Coordinates of C-alpha atoms and ligand atoms in Angstrom, one line a residue:
X43 CA -7.6 0.6 22.2
X44 CA -4.4 -0.1 19.7
X45 CA -4.1 2.1 16.8
X46 CA -0.9 0.6 14.9
X47 CA 1.0 -2.2 14.0
X48 CA 4.5 -2.5 13.9
X49 CA 6.7 -4.3 11.0
X50 CA 9.8 -5.5 11.3
X51 CA 11.9 -5.9 7.9
X52 CA 15.2 -7.4 8.6
X53 CA 17.1 -7.1 4.9
X54 CA 20.5 -7.9 3.9
X55 CA 22.0 -4.6 4.5
X56 CA 19.9 -3.2 7.0
X57 CA 17.3 -3.4 9.6
X58 CA 13.9 -1.7 9.8
X59 CA 10.9 -0.9 11.7
X60 CA 7.9 1.1 10.4
X61 CA 4.5 1.6 12.2
X62 CA 1.6 1.6 10.3
X63 CA -1.7 2.7 11.2
X64 CA -5.3 1.2 10.7
X65 CA -5.2 3.0 7.4
X66 CA -2.1 1.2 6.2
X67 CA -0.1 4.6 6.0
X68 CA 3.7 4.5 7.1
X69 CA 3.5 6.7 10.1
X70 CA 7.2 6.3 11.3
X71 CA 10.4 4.7 10.4
X72 CA 13.8 3.9 11.3
X73 CA 16.6 2.0 9.3
X74 CA 19.7 1.2 10.7
X75 CA 22.3 -0.8 8.4
X76 CA 24.8 -3.4 9.6
X77 CA 28.2 -5.4 8.7
X78 CA 28.7 -7.6 5.8
X79 CA 31.4 -10.2 6.1
X80 CA 32.9 -11.4 3.7
X81 CA 35.4 -14.1 5.1
X82 CA 36.6 -15.5 1.5
X83 CA 35.4 -14.5 -2.2
X84 CA 31.8 -16.1 -2.8
X85 CA 31.0 -16.2 0.6
X86 CA 29.0 -13.8 2.9
X87 CA 28.0 -13.4 6.8
X88 CA 25.9 -11.9 9.0
X89 CA 26.6 -11.6 12.7
X90 CA 23.5 -12.6 14.2
X91 CA 23.9 -10.4 17.4
X92 CA 24.4 -7.8 15.1
X93 CA 21.0 -8.4 13.3
X94 CA 19.1 -8.7 16.7
X95 CA 21.2 -5.6 17.9
X96 CA 20.1 -3.2 15.1
X97 CA 16.7 -4.6 14.9
X98 CA 16.1 -4.3 18.7
X99 CA 17.6 -1.0 18.3
X100 CA 15.2 0.4 15.5
X101 CA 12.2 -0.8 17.2
X102 CA 13.0 1.1 20.5
X103 CA 14.2 4.3 18.2
X104 CA 10.9 4.2 16.2
X105 CA 8.7 4.0 19.2
X106 CA 10.2 6.6 21.5
X107 CA 10.4 9.1 18.5
X108 CA 7.0 8.3 17.5
X109 CA 6.0 8.6 21.1
X110 CA 4.2 5.4 20.8
X111 CA 3.6 3.2 23.9
X112 CA 3.7 -0.9 23.3
X113 CA 0.1 -1.0 24.2
X114 CA -1.1 0.8 21.4
X115 CA 0.4 -1.6 19.3
X116 CA -2.1 -4.4 18.0
X117 CA 0.9 -6.8 17.0
X118 CA 4.0 -7.1 15.7
X119 CA 4.7 -8.8 12.2
X120 CA 8.1 -10.1 10.7
X121 CA 9.4 -9.8 7.0
X122 CA 13.3 -11.1 6.4
X123 CA 16.1 -11.9 4.2
X124 CA 15.1 -15.5 3.5
X125 CA 17.1 -18.6 3.2
X126 CA 19.8 -16.9 5.6
X127 CA 21.0 -19.7 8.0
X128 CA 21.4 -19.0 11.7
X129 CA 22.5 -21.8 14.4
X130 CA 22.3 -20.7 18.1
X131 CA 22.6 -22.4 21.6
X132 CA 19.3 -23.3 23.1
X133 CA 20.5 -22.8 26.5
X134 CA 22.0 -19.6 26.2
X135 CA 20.8 -18.2 22.8
X136 CA 24.1 -17.7 21.7
X137 CA 24.9 -17.9 18.3
X138 CA 27.5 -20.8 17.4
X139 CA 28.8 -18.9 14.3
X140 CA 28.1 -16.5 12.2
X141 CA 24.8 -16.5 9.8
X142 CA 25.7 -17.7 6.5
X143 CA 23.8 -15.3 4.3
X144 CA 21.7 -16.4 1.0
X145 CA 24.1 -14.5 -1.2
X146 CA 26.5 -17.0 0.1
X147 CA 28.0 -19.5 -2.7
X148 CA 30.2 -21.4 -0.4
X149 CA 28.1 -24.8 -0.4
X150 CA 28.9 -24.6 -4.5
X151 CA 30.7 -27.8 -4.2
X152 CA 28.2 -29.8 -2.1
X153 CA 25.2 -28.6 -4.8
X154 CA 27.3 -30.3 -7.5
X155 CA 28.2 -33.4 -5.5
X156 CA 23.9 -33.7 -5.2
X157 CA 23.5 -32.9 -8.9
X158 CA 25.8 -35.3 -9.9
X159 CA 24.2 -37.9 -7.6
X160 CA 20.9 -37.1 -9.6
X161 CA 18.8 -35.9 -6.7
X162 CA 17.3 -32.8 -8.5
X163 CA 14.1 -34.2 -9.4
X164 CA 13.5 -35.6 -6.2
X165 CA 14.2 -31.8 -4.7
X166 CA 12.2 -30.6 -7.4
X167 CA 9.3 -32.6 -6.9
X168 CA 9.3 -32.0 -2.8
X169 CA 10.2 -28.9 -2.5
X170 CA 9.3 -26.9 -6.1
X171 CA 13.3 -25.4 -5.6
X172 CA 16.1 -26.4 -7.5
X173 CA 19.8 -27.7 -6.4
X174 CA 21.5 -24.2 -5.6
X175 CA 23.9 -23.0 -2.9
X176 CA 21.1 -20.2 -2.9
X177 CA 19.1 -22.3 -0.4
X178 CA 19.4 -23.1 3.0
X179 CA 20.0 -26.8 3.4
X180 CA 23.4 -27.5 1.5
X181 CA 24.6 -24.1 3.8
X182 CA 23.7 -26.3 6.8
X183 CA 25.5 -29.2 5.2
X184 CA 28.8 -27.4 5.1
X185 CA 28.6 -25.8 8.4
X186 CA 28.3 -29.1 9.8
X187 CA 30.9 -30.7 7.5
X188 CA 33.3 -27.7 8.8
X189 CA 32.7 -28.5 12.0
X190 CA 31.9 -32.2 13.4
X191 CA 31.2 -31.1 16.9
X192 CA 28.8 -28.7 15.9
X193 CA 27.2 -31.7 14.4
X194 CA 27.3 -33.7 17.4
X195 CA 25.9 -30.8 19.4
X196 CA 23.2 -30.5 17.2
X197 CA 22.2 -34.4 17.3
X198 CA 22.2 -33.9 21.0
X199 CA 19.5 -31.1 20.6
X200 CA 21.9 -28.3 22.3
X201 CA 21.8 -26.5 18.7
X202 CA 18.8 -24.8 17.6
X203 CA 18.4 -23.6 13.4
X204 CA 16.4 -21.0 11.9
X205 CA 16.1 -18.7 9.1
X206 CA 16.3 -14.9 10.2
X207 CA 12.6 -14.6 11.2
X208 CA 13.3 -17.7 13.4
X209 CA 15.9 -16.3 15.1
X210 CA 14.3 -12.9 15.9
X211 CA 11.2 -14.8 16.9
X212 CA 13.1 -16.6 19.4
X213 CA 14.9 -13.3 20.7
X214 CA 11.8 -11.6 20.7
X215 CA 9.9 -14.1 22.9
X216 CA 12.6 -14.0 25.2
X217 CA 13.6 -18.1 24.2
X218 CA 10.0 -19.0 24.6
X219 CA 9.3 -19.8 21.0
X220 CA 11.4 -21.6 18.3
X221 CA 9.0 -21.4 15.0
X222 CA 9.3 -20.2 11.3
X223 CA 6.4 -19.1 9.2
X224 CA 5.6 -21.6 5.8
X225 CA 6.7 -19.2 3.8
X226 CA 10.2 -19.5 5.5
X227 CA 10.1 -23.0 5.7
X228 CA 9.3 -23.4 1.9
X229 CA 13.1 -22.0 1.0
X230 CA 14.8 -24.3 3.0
X231 CA 15.3 -27.6 0.7
X232 CA 14.2 -29.3 3.7
X233 CA 10.5 -28.7 3.6
X234 CA 7.8 -30.6 1.5
X235 CA 5.4 -28.2 0.1
X236 CA 2.8 -30.7 -0.6
X237 CA 2.7 -32.4 2.8
X238 CA 3.6 -29.4 4.6
X239 CA 6.2 -30.5 7.0
X240 CA 9.9 -31.2 7.3
X241 CA 10.6 -33.9 5.0
X242 CA 12.9 -36.9 7.0
X243 CA 13.9 -38.0 3.7
X244 CA 15.8 -34.7 2.9
X245 CA 17.0 -34.3 6.4
X246 CA 18.6 -37.1 5.8
X247 CA 20.1 -36.5 2.5
X248 CA 21.2 -32.9 3.7
X249 CA 22.4 -34.4 7.3
X250 CA 20.3 -32.1 9.1
X251 CA 19.1 -33.6 12.6
X252 CA 15.6 -32.9 13.1
X253 CA 16.2 -31.8 16.7
X254 CA 17.6 -28.4 15.5
X255 CA 14.2 -27.8 13.3
X256 CA 11.4 -24.7 14.4
X257 CA 7.8 -25.3 14.6
X258 CA 6.2 -24.4 11.4
X259 CA 3.4 -22.3 11.9
X260 CA 0.7 -20.3 9.7
X261 CA 1.9 -16.9 8.4
X262 CA -0.8 -14.9 10.1
X263 CA -2.1 -15.6 13.5
X264 CA -0.6 -15.5 17.5
X265 CA 2.9 -17.0 17.3
X266 CA 4.1 -15.7 20.7
X267 CA 4.3 -12.5 22.6
X268 CA 7.6 -10.3 23.0
X269 CA 9.7 -10.5 26.0
X270 CA 8.8 -7.3 28.4
X271 CA 12.0 -6.9 29.3
X272 CA 12.3 -5.4 25.4
X273 CA 9.5 -2.7 25.3
X274 CA 8.6 -2.9 28.8
X275 CA 5.0 -4.4 28.0
X276 CA 4.3 -7.5 26.0
X277 CA 3.4 -7.5 22.3
X278 CA 1.6 -9.9 20.4
X279 CA 3.8 -11.2 17.3
X280 CA 1.2 -12.3 14.7
X281 CA 2.3 -12.1 11.0
X282 CA 5.4 -14.0 9.3
X283 CA 6.5 -14.1 5.9
X284 CA 9.9 -13.7 3.9
X285 CA 10.6 -10.3 2.4
X286 CA 9.0 -11.6 -1.8
X287 CA 5.9 -13.5 -0.5
X288 CA 5.6 -10.5 1.9
X289 CA 5.7 -7.6 -1.0
X290 CA 3.5 -10.1 -2.9
X291 CA 1.0 -9.9 0.3
X292 CA 1.2 -6.0 0.4
X293 CA 0.5 -5.8 -3.0
X294 CA -2.8 -7.7 -2.6
X295 CA -2.2 -10.5 -5.1
X296 CA -4.8 -12.5 -3.3
X297 CA -6.5 -13.7 -6.3
X298 CA -5.0 -16.6 -8.8
X299 CA -3.1 -15.3 -11.6
X300 CA -2.3 -11.8 -9.8
X301 CA 1.6 -11.1 -9.9
X302 CA 3.9 -8.6 -8.6
X303 CA 7.5 -7.5 -9.5
X304 CA 9.7 -5.9 -7.3
X305 CA 12.4 -3.7 -9.2
X306 CA 15.8 -3.6 -6.8
X307 CA 19.0 -4.8 -7.1
X308 CA 17.5 -7.4 -9.1
X309 CA 14.1 -8.1 -9.7
X310 CA 11.7 -10.7 -8.0
X311 CA 8.6 -11.6 -9.6
X312 CA 5.8 -13.5 -7.6
X313 CA 2.6 -14.8 -9.1
X314 CA -0.2 -16.2 -7.0
X315 CA -1.2 -19.5 -8.1
X316 CA -4.0 -20.3 -5.9
X317 CA -4.2 -23.6 -3.6
X318 CA -2.4 -26.1 -5.5
X319 CA 1.1 -26.4 -5.5
X320 CA 1.8 -26.6 -9.3
X321 CA 5.6 -27.3 -10.5
X322 CA 7.2 -24.8 -13.4
X323 CA 8.1 -26.6 -16.6
X324 CA 10.0 -23.5 -17.7
X325 CA 12.8 -22.6 -14.9
X326 CA 10.6 -20.9 -12.1
X327 CA 10.4 -21.9 -8.4
X328 CA 7.2 -23.0 -6.6
X329 CA 7.1 -21.7 -3.3
X330 CA 4.6 -21.0 -0.3
X331 CA 3.2 -17.3 -0.6
X332 CA 1.4 -17.6 3.0
X333 CA -0.7 -19.8 5.1
X334 CA -3.7 -18.2 6.9
X335 CA -6.1 -20.5 8.9
X336 CA -4.8 -23.4 7.5
X337 CA -5.3 -22.3 3.9
X338 CA -1.8 -22.3 1.8
X339 CA -1.9 -20.2 -0.8
X340 CA 1.5 -21.2 -3.8
X341 CA 3.4 -18.9 -5.9
X342 CA 5.5 -19.3 -8.7
X343 CA 8.7 -17.1 -8.3
X344 CA 11.0 -15.9 -11.0
X345 CA 14.4 -14.2 -9.6
X346 CA 16.4 -12.2 -12.0
X347 CA 19.9 -11.4 -10.4
X348 CA 20.7 -7.9 -11.8
X349 CA 18.3 -5.5 -12.7
X350 CA 18.5 -2.1 -10.9
X351 CA 22.4 -3.0 -10.3
X352 CA 23.0 -2.6 -14.0
X353 CA 22.3 1.1 -13.5
X354 CA 24.3 1.1 -10.6
X355 CA 27.2 -0.3 -12.6
X356 CA 26.6 2.6 -15.0
X357 CA 26.9 5.0 -12.1
X358 CA 29.7 3.4 -10.5
X359 CA 31.4 1.0 -12.9
X360 CA 31.6 3.5 -15.9
X361 CA 31.1 6.6 -13.9
X362 CA 28.7 7.3 -16.8
X363 CA 25.9 9.1 -14.0
X364 CA 25.9 10.6 -10.7
X365 CA 22.9 9.3 -9.5
X366 CA 20.6 6.3 -10.8
X367 CA 17.5 8.4 -11.3
X368 CA 19.7 10.8 -13.7
X369 CA 19.2 7.4 -16.3
X370 CA 16.1 8.4 -17.0
X371 CA 17.0 11.7 -18.5
X372 CA 19.7 10.6 -20.6
X373 CA 17.9 7.3 -22.0
X374 CA 15.0 10.0 -22.7
X375 CA 17.4 12.0 -25.2
X376 CA 17.4 9.5 -27.5
X377 CA 14.2 8.0 -29.4
X378 CA 15.3 4.1 -29.1
X379 CA 18.6 2.4 -28.2
X380 CA 19.0 2.1 -31.6
X381 CA 19.9 -1.6 -31.7
X382 CA 22.0 -1.8 -29.1
X383 CA 21.3 -4.6 -26.4
X384 CA 22.8 -5.0 -23.2
X385 CA 22.6 -8.2 -21.4
X386 CA 23.5 -7.7 -17.7
X387 CA 24.9 -11.5 -17.0
X388 CA 27.5 -10.4 -14.6
X389 CA 26.7 -13.2 -12.4
X390 CA 25.1 -15.3 -14.8
X391 CA 21.7 -15.5 -15.5
X392 CA 18.8 -16.3 -12.9
X393 CA 15.2 -17.5 -14.2
X394 CA 14.3 -18.6 -16.5
X395 CA 17.7 -19.7 -17.6
X396 CA 19.5 -20.7 -14.6
X397 CA 23.0 -20.3 -16.5
X398 CA 26.1 -19.5 -14.1
X399 CA 28.1 -19.4 -16.7
X400 CA 26.8 -16.6 -19.0
X401 CA 28.2 -13.1 -18.7
X402 CA 27.2 -9.6 -19.5
X403 CA 27.9 -8.2 -22.9
X404 CA 26.5 -5.4 -25.1
X405 CA 26.0 -6.0 -28.7
X406 CA 24.8 -4.0 -31.7
X407 CA 27.3 -1.2 -31.1
X408 CA 27.7 0.9 -34.3
X409 CA 29.8 4.5 -34.9
X410 CA 26.8 6.2 -33.7
X411 CA 26.6 4.4 -29.8
X412 CA 26.2 7.3 -27.5
X413 CA 26.0 7.1 -24.0
X414 CA 22.7 7.8 -24.4
X415 CA 21.9 4.4 -26.1
X416 CA 24.0 2.4 -23.4
X417 CA 21.4 3.9 -20.8
X418 CA 19.0 3.1 -22.4
X419 CA 19.5 0.0 -23.4
X420 CA 20.4 -0.8 -19.5
X421 CA 17.0 0.1 -18.5
X422 CA 15.3 -1.7 -21.6
X423 CA 17.4 -5.1 -20.4
X424 CA 15.3 -5.0 -16.7
X425 CA 12.1 -5.0 -18.6
X426 CA 12.9 -7.5 -21.3
X427 CA 14.4 -10.0 -18.3
X428 CA 10.9 -9.2 -16.6
X429 CA 9.4 -10.2 -20.0
X430 CA 11.2 -13.6 -20.1
X431 CA 10.1 -14.3 -16.9
X432 CA 6.7 -13.6 -17.4
X433 CA 6.4 -15.4 -20.3
X434 CA 7.4 -18.5 -18.5
X435 CA 4.7 -17.9 -16.1
X436 CA 2.3 -17.2 -18.6
X437 CA 3.2 -21.0 -19.7
X438 CA 3.4 -22.5 -16.5
X439 CA 0.1 -20.8 -15.2
X440 CA -2.0 -20.7 -18.6
X441 CA -3.0 -17.4 -17.1
X442 CA -2.9 -14.1 -18.9
X443 CA -2.0 -11.4 -16.7
X444 CA -4.3 -8.4 -16.5
X445 CA -2.1 -6.3 -14.8
X446 CA 1.5 -6.3 -13.2
X447 CA 1.5 -4.6 -9.5
X448 CA 5.2 -3.1 -9.4
X449 CA 7.2 -1.7 -6.7
X450 CA 10.9 -1.0 -5.5
X451 CA 13.5 1.2 -6.2
X452 CA 13.6 1.6 -10.0
X453 CA 10.2 1.8 -10.6
X454 CA 10.5 5.7 -10.1
X455 CA 11.7 5.5 -13.6
X456 CA 8.7 6.0 -15.7
X457 CA 10.6 5.5 -19.0
X458 CA 11.4 2.0 -17.7
X459 CA 7.8 1.6 -16.3
X460 CA 6.2 2.4 -19.9
X461 CA 8.5 0.4 -21.8
X462 CA 8.1 -2.4 -19.5
X463 CA 4.2 -2.5 -20.3
X464 CA 5.1 -1.8 -24.0
X465 CA 7.2 -5.4 -24.0
X466 CA 4.9 -7.2 -21.9
X467 CA 1.6 -5.7 -23.4
X468 CA 0.4 -5.5 -19.9
X469 CA -0.6 -2.9 -18.0
X470 CA 1.8 -1.6 -15.1
X471 CA 0.4 -0.6 -12.0
X472 CA 2.5 1.3 -9.6
X473 CA 0.8 1.8 -6.1
X474 CA 1.2 4.9 -3.7
X475 CA 2.8 2.9 -0.9
X476 CA 6.0 1.8 -2.0
X477 CA 6.8 -0.2 1.2
X478 CA 5.2 -3.2 0.5
X479 CA 7.3 -5.7 2.0
X480 CA 7.0 -4.2 5.3
X481 CA 3.0 -3.6 4.7
X482 CA 2.5 -7.0 3.4
X483 CA 3.9 -8.2 7.2
X484 CA 2.0 -5.4 9.1
X485 CA -1.2 -7.0 6.9
X486 CA -0.2 -10.3 8.1
X487 CA 0.4 -9.1 11.8
X488 CA -3.1 -7.0 11.6
X489 CA -4.9 -9.9 10.7
X490 CA -3.4 -12.6 12.8
X491 CA -5.0 -10.5 16.0
X492 CA -8.4 -8.7 14.3
X493 CA -6.6 -5.3 13.9
X494 CA -7.9 -5.7 10.2
X495 CA -11.0 -8.0 10.3
X496 CA -10.7 -9.4 6.5
X497 CA -8.4 -9.1 3.2
X498 CA -11.2 -7.6 1.7
X499 CA -10.8 -4.4 4.1
X500 CA -7.1 -4.7 3.5
X501 CA -7.7 -5.0 -0.4
X502 CA -9.5 -1.3 -0.3
X503 CA -6.4 0.1 0.6
X504 CA -4.2 -0.8 -2.4
X505 CA -4.2 2.9 -4.4
X506 CA -3.1 3.4 -7.7
X507 CA -0.2 6.1 -8.0
X508 CA 0.2 5.6 -12.1
X509 CA -0.7 3.1 -14.6
X510 CA 1.5 2.7 -17.4
X511 CA -0.6 1.3 -20.3
X512 CA 0.9 -0.4 -23.7
X513 CA 1.6 1.7 -26.5
X514 CA 3.6 -0.2 -29.0
X515 CA 2.3 -1.8 -32.1
X516 CA 2.8 -5.7 -32.1
X517 CA 5.2 -6.1 -34.9
X518 CA 7.4 -3.7 -33.1
X519 CA 7.1 -5.5 -29.9
X520 CA 7.9 -8.9 -31.3
X521 CA 10.9 -7.5 -33.5
X522 CA 12.7 -5.9 -30.5
X523 CA 12.2 -8.8 -28.1
X524 CA 13.3 -11.4 -30.5
X525 CA 16.6 -9.3 -30.8
X526 CA 16.6 -9.1 -27.3
X527 CA 16.7 -13.5 -27.2
X528 CA 19.5 -13.4 -29.5
X529 CA 21.7 -11.1 -27.4
X530 CA 21.1 -13.5 -24.4
X531 CA 21.6 -16.6 -26.9
X532 CA 25.0 -14.7 -27.4
X533 CA 25.9 -14.0 -23.6
X534 CA 24.9 -17.9 -22.4
X535 CA 27.7 -20.4 -21.4
X536 CA 30.4 -17.6 -22.2
X537 CA 32.5 -19.1 -19.2
X538 CA 32.1 -22.8 -21.1
X539 CA 34.1 -22.7 -24.3
Ligands
ADP264 P1 17.4 -2.9 -2.9 O1 16.3 -2.9 -1.6 O2 17.4 -4.5 -3.9 O3 18.5 -2.3 -2.4 P2 15.8 -0.7 -4.1 O4 14.3 -0.8 -4.0 O5 16.2 0.4 -2.8 O6 16.7 -1.9 -4.1 O7 16.3 0.1 -5.3 C1 17.7 0.5 -5.8 C2 17.8 0.1 -6.9 O8 17.3 0.6 -7.9 C3 19.6 0.1 -7.2 O9 20.3 -0.7 -8.0 C4 19.2 1.5 -7.9 O10 20.2 1.4 -9.1 C5 18.1 1.2 -9.3 N1 17.6 2.9 -9.2 C6 16.8 3.7 -8.3 N2 16.2 4.9 -8.9 C7 16.4 4.4 -10.0 C8 15.7 5.0 -11.2 N3 15.0 6.0 -11.2 N4 16.1 4.8 -12.4 C9 16.5 3.3 -12.6 N5 17.2 2.3 -11.6 C10 17.1 3.0 -10.3

């Protein structure tokens, strides 16, 4: 009888393995960082062998330290950094080049070309995304334009492509399964989210040979088994989702209108919009959340580039703080930011503005401004940006949120969480378990083999740590938010005089 589900979380800076028991408790955890490769400004790569090597190592370490034999693991789930492109040889499994990481801006020129060609409406309609180097397709175009021999080999069917989930599945199954789950496929710009298949028209547009593509599978259900060479005995692979979708699942946002926001380096908010893919009119992406037993759940997604990173910048750039957590005490030493607004548009603005030419600013400074006001304004900027995205979601979905579920490092900050509730006028719910991304992958994998029977059974495990209720009068809320919007306007288009 199996007692555990194993979740792999292959992130941007580290690979993690976490063991969950039947109650959904994390009973063991291992993590290992791997090198970031920066071949030129704006370009980021990972060595696929290092992704795989670190992932395999943390699983082995975890099983050894927790003294758990593979037969006690019901199934394995994978969640991963999304959009990152891996290319490897079908025959040998050898990567043919480094992985092109989601952060890489290497295909900016290709994107500009596509915009000039006017294909954005077609891409939006088919994929729910927009033209940006962030998504996989233009990274592939770039790799093939760089290396025509690679393109020829791909056309001959000698090369395989996958996002990181796909590469891990291929490695884990000893090269027997070349698959990706639909949530990851929906981030490539090659996948038609209505037809739920790779789009021949888009493959043609991006110059991607069909022969390299993985098979698209459900996010939950048996996908393959790990090769016995890795852990002695086979373990079923039965759940896969991109990191933000997995977190949404781990936060039990199973009903339309439920939403979660993850507060890390940036913020990622996803709202379940049900079984129909509705396109945003307000600067959000439409993406596949998950597909289970052939039933697809879609989400609206808003990405904020700089959130917790603004606090990191106070710490490392301004050297104002020793630890990110100190921001709370410092901010609490004043009653308000006293009219100071901080727009952390360090790399432009993401959703809902999509302005690559915006840059950061601080405005409303007076002779009385202290570092406490600055710290408070930085924390508040995280909450205001979240309101920008949530307002867009309210408009797109016509749904009033009853509460927002939150996770990620910066949710430890109670002042931020209270201000978030105040400025949204919505309750903020922080669960006990913060490992929601890995937990989501575990839930998908556990459901996939009947370790857990139903989604209701899983939903009951979600436990509230703390609720933050709105406690600000409407006039104050709207005047604060109004001034935030004025500050954002001043940061926009800064680089395009
Ligand atoms: P990621 O997965 O993106 O690396 P994490 O979820 O680990 O992010 O969260 C780390 C981020 O949260 C950092 O940017 C850090 O500045 C911020 N952070 C951590 N603790 C706090 C805190 N108590 N208050 C505000 N920000 C915090």
